[in-house]
Tab-separated table of C-alpha atoms and ligand atoms in Angstrom:
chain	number	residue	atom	x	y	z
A	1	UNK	CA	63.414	17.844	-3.167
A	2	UNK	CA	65.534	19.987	-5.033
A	3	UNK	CA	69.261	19.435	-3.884
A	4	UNK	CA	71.177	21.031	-6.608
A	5	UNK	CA	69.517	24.515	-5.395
A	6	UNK	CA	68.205	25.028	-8.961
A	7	UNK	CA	69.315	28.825	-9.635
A	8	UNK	CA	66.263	29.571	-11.245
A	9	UNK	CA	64.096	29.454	-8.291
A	10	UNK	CA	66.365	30.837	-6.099
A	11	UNK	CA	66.348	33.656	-8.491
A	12	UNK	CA	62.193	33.633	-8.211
A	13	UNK	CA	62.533	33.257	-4.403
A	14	UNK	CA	64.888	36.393	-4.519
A	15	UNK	CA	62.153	37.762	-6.309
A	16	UNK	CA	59.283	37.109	-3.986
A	17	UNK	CA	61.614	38.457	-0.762
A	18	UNK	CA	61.918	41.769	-1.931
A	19	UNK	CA	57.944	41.668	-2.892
A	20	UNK	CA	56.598	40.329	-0.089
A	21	UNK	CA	59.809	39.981	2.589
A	22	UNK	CA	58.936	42.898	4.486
A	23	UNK	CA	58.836	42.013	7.756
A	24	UNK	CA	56.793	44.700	9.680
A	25	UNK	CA	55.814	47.375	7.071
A	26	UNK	CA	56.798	50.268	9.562
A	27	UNK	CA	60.533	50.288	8.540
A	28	UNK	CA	61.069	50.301	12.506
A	29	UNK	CA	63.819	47.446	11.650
A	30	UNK	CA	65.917	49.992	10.241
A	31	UNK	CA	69.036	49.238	11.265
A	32	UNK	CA	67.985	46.776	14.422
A	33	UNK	CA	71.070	44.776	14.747
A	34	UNK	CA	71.414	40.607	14.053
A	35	UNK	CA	73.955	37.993	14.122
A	36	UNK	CA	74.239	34.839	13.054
A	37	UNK	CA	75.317	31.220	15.205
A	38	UNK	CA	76.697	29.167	13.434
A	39	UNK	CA	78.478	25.359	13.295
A	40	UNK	CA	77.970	21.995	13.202
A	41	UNK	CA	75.303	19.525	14.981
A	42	UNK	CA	75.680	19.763	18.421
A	43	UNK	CA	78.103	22.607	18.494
A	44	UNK	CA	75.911	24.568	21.447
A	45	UNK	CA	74.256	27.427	18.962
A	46	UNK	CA	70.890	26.708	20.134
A	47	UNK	CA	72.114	26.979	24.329
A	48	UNK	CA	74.395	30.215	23.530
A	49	UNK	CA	71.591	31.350	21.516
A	50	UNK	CA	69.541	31.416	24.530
A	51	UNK	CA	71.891	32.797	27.140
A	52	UNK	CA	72.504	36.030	24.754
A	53	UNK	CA	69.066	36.228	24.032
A	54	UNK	CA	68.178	36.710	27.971
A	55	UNK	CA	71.312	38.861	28.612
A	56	UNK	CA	71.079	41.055	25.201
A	57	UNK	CA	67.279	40.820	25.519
A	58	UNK	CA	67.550	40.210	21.628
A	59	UNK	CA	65.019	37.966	19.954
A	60	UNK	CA	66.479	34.562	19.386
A	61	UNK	CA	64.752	33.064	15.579
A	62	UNK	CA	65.445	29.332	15.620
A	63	UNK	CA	64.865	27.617	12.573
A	64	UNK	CA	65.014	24.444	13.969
A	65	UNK	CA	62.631	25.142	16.479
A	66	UNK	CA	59.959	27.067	13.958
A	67	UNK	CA	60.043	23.758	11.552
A	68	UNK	CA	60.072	21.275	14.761
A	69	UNK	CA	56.454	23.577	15.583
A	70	UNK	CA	54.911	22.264	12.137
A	71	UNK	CA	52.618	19.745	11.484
A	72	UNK	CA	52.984	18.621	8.252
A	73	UNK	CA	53.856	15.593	7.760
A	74	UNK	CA	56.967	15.995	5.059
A	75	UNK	CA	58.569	18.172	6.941
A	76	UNK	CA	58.830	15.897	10.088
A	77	UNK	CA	59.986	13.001	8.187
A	78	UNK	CA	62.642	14.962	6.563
A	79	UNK	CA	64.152	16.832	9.942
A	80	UNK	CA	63.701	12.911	11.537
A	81	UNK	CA	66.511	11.656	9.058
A	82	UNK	CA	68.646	14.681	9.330
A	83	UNK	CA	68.165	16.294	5.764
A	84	UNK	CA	68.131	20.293	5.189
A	85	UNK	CA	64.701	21.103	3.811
A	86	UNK	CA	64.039	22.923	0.582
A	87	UNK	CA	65.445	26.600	1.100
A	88	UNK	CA	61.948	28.036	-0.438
A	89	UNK	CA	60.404	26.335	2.309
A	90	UNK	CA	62.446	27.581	5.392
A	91	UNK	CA	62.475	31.051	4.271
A	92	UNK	CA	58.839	31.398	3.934
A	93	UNK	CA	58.410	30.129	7.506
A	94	UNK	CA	61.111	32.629	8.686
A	95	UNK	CA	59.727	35.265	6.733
A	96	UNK	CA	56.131	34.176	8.222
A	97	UNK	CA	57.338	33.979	11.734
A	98	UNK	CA	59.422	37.093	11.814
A	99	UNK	CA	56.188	39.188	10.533
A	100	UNK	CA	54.039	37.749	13.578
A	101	UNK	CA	56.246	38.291	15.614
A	102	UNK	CA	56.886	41.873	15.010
A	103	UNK	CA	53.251	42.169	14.784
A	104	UNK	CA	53.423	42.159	18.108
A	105	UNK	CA	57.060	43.309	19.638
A	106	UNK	CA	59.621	45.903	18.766
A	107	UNK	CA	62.751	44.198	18.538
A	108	UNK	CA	66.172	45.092	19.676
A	109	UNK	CA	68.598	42.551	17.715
A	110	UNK	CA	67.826	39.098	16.737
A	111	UNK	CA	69.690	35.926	16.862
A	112	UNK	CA	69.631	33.461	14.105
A	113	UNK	CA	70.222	30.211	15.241
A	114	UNK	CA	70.417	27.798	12.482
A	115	UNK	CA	70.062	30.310	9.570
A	116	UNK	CA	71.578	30.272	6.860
A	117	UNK	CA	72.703	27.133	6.151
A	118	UNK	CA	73.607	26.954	3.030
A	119	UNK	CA	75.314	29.689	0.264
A	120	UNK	CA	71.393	29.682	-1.739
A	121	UNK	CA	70.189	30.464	2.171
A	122	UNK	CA	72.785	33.229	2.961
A	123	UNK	CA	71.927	34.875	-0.667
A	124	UNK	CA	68.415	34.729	0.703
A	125	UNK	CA	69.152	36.085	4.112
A	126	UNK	CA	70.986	39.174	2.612
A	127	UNK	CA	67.928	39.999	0.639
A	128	UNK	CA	66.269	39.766	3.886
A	129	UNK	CA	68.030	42.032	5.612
A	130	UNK	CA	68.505	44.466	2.783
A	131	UNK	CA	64.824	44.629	2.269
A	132	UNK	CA	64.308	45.493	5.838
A	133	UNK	CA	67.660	47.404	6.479
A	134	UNK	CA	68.439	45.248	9.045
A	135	UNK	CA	72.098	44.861	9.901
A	136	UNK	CA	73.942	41.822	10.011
A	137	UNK	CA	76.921	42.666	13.051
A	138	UNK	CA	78.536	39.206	13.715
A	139	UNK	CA	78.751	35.631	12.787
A	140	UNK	CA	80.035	33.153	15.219
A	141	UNK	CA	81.115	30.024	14.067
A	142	UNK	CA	81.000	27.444	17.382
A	143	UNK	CA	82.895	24.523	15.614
A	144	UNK	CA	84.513	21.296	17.672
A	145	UNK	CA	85.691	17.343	16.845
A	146	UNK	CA	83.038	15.384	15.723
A	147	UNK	CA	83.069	12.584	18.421
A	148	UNK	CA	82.555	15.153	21.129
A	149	UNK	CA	79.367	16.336	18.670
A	150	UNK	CA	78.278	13.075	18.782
A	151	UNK	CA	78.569	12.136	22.445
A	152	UNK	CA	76.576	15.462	22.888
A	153	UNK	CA	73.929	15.046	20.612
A	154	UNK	CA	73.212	11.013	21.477
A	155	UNK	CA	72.985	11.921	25.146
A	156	UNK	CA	70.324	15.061	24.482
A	157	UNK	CA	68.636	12.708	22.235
A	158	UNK	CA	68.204	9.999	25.746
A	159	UNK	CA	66.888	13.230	27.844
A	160	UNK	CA	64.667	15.320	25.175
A	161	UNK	CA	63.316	13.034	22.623
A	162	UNK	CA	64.496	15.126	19.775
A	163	UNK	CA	63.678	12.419	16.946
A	164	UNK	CA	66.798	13.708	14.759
A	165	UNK	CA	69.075	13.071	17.885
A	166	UNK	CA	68.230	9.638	18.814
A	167	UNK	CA	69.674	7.768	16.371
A	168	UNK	CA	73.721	7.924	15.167
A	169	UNK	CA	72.259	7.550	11.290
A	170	UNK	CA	70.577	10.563	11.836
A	171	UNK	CA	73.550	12.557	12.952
A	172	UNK	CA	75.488	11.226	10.245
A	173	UNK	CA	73.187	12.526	7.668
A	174	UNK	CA	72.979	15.438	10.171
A	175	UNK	CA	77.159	16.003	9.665
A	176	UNK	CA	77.014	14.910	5.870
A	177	UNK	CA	74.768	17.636	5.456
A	178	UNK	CA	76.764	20.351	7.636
A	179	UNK	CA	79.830	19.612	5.686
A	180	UNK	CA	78.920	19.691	2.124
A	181	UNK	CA	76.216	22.853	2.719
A	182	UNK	CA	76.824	24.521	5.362
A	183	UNK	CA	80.832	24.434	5.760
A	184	UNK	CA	81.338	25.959	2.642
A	185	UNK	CA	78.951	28.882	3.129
A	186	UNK	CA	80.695	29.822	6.510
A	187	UNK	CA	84.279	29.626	4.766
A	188	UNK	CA	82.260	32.344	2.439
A	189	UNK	CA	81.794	34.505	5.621
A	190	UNK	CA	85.143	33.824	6.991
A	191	UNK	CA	86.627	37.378	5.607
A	192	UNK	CA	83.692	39.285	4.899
A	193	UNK	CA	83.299	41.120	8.369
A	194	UNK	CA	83.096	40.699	12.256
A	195	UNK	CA	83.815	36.797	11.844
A	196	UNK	CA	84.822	34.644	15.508
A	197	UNK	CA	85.566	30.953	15.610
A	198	UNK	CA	84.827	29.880	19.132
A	199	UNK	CA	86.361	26.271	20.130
A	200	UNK	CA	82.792	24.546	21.296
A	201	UNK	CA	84.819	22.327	23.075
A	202	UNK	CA	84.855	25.210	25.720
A	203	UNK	CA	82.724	25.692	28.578
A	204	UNK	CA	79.747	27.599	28.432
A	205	UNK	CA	80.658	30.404	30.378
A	206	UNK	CA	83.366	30.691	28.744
A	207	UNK	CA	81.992	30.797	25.128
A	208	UNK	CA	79.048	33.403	26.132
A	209	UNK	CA	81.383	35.618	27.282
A	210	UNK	CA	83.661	35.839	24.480
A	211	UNK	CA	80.426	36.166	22.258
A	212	UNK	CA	79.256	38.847	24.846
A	213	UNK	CA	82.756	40.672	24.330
A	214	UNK	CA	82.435	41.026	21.079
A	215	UNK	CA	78.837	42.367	21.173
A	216	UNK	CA	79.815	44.826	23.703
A	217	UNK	CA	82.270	46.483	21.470
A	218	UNK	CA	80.264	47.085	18.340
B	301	LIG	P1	71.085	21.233	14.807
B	301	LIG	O1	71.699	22.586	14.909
B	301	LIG	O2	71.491	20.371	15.965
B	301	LIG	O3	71.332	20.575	13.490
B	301	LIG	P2	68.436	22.427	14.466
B	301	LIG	O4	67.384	22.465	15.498
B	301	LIG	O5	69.088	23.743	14.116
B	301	LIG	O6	69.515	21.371	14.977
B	301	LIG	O7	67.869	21.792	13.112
B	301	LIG	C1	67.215	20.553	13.095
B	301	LIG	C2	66.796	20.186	11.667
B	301	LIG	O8	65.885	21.172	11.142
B	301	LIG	C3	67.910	20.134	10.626
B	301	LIG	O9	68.609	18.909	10.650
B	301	LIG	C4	67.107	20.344	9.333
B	301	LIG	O10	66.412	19.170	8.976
B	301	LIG	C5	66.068	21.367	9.743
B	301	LIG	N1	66.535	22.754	9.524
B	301	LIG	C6	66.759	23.683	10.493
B	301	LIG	N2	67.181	24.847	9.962
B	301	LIG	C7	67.231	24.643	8.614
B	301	LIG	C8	67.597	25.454	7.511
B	301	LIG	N3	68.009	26.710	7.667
B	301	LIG	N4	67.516	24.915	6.266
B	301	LIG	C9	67.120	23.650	6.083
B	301	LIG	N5	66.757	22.831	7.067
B	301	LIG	C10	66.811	23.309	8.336
């Protein structure tokens, strides 16, 4: 895998969004409205995620769940040790699995949960939305102390299975990962529009409805 995010094909990749990154054809995405969750392992992006989905009745686009769906073989031996995979790979299964899906619905906002992850994956995701004049509104950033993330993420590992949660190397290379990648493409969205750092180490209630709040107002 390519860690250093060779520039080159990122620059290709850019490339093949705007050619083929077209998500319905129709130009009925014109300005649907998405934001982005945000944070580290166990920071409750995927649960919020879900909650707003039902109560915005917005779709909610899970990375982690569209790659967990796959079959190859790679791919589930990479997401097993806690490693981002390749950012050409992810965004052609997002760009696949937003097309089906708005094969078939007419959305109203999405949520990206897990996406971007990186500063290569953000550039990506603007060309994205630019390409289908969808609008980026928020990005919450759900962020807490890493021993609570831990103590979340081993437990959900004893009740679902999740292959990436069982084991405390995983998370590690989970954090690692969040830290040098990830953390520095949030600080890049810090001042660059509607921007909220939620404390995870809230309740849930109380975290949907200041993410709620905010949605109400735009
Ligand atoms: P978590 O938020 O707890 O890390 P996810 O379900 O979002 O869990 O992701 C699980 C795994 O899927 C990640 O550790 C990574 O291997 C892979 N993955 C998900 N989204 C991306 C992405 N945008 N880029 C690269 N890898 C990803």
């Amino acid at each position: 895998m390519d860690k250093n995010n060779n520039p080159k094909k990122i620059n290709n990749f850019k490339e093949f969004v705007k050619e083929f990154g077209d998500i319905d054809g129709k130009e009925n995405l014109e300005d649907i409205p998405c934001i982005i969750l945000t944070g580290p392992p166990g920071c409750g992006k995927g649960t919020q995620s879900k909650i707003i989905s039902k109560g915005m009745r917005w779709k909610h686009v899970s990375t982690g769940d569209i790659l967990r769906t796959s079959d190859d073989k790679d791919i589930k031996k990479m997401m097993k040790t806690g490693e981002l995979l390749p950012d050409e790979l992810v965004g052609k299964e997002l760009i696949a699995y937003l097309k089906d899906y708005s094969k078939h619905h007419d959305p109203r906002g999405f949520i990206f949960d897990g996406y971007p992850r990186n500063l290569a994956q953000r550039d990506i995701f603007e060309e994205i939305c630019r390409v289908n004049k969808l609008k980026l509104v928020y990005v919450f950033f759900l962020n807490g102390p890493e021993d609570l993330l831990k103590k979340r993420i081993i437990n959900r590992g004893k009740l679902s299975g999740r292959s990436d949660d069982k084991s405390e190397k995983a998370f590690e290379k989970r954090m690692e990962e969040y830290n040098e990648q990830t953390l520095p493409m949030i600080e890049s969205m810090r001042n660059g529009g509607n921007f909220l750092e939620i404390s995870a180490t809230k309740n849930l209630e109380d975290v949907s409805s200041l993410i709620f709040k905010e949605l109400n107002e735009i």
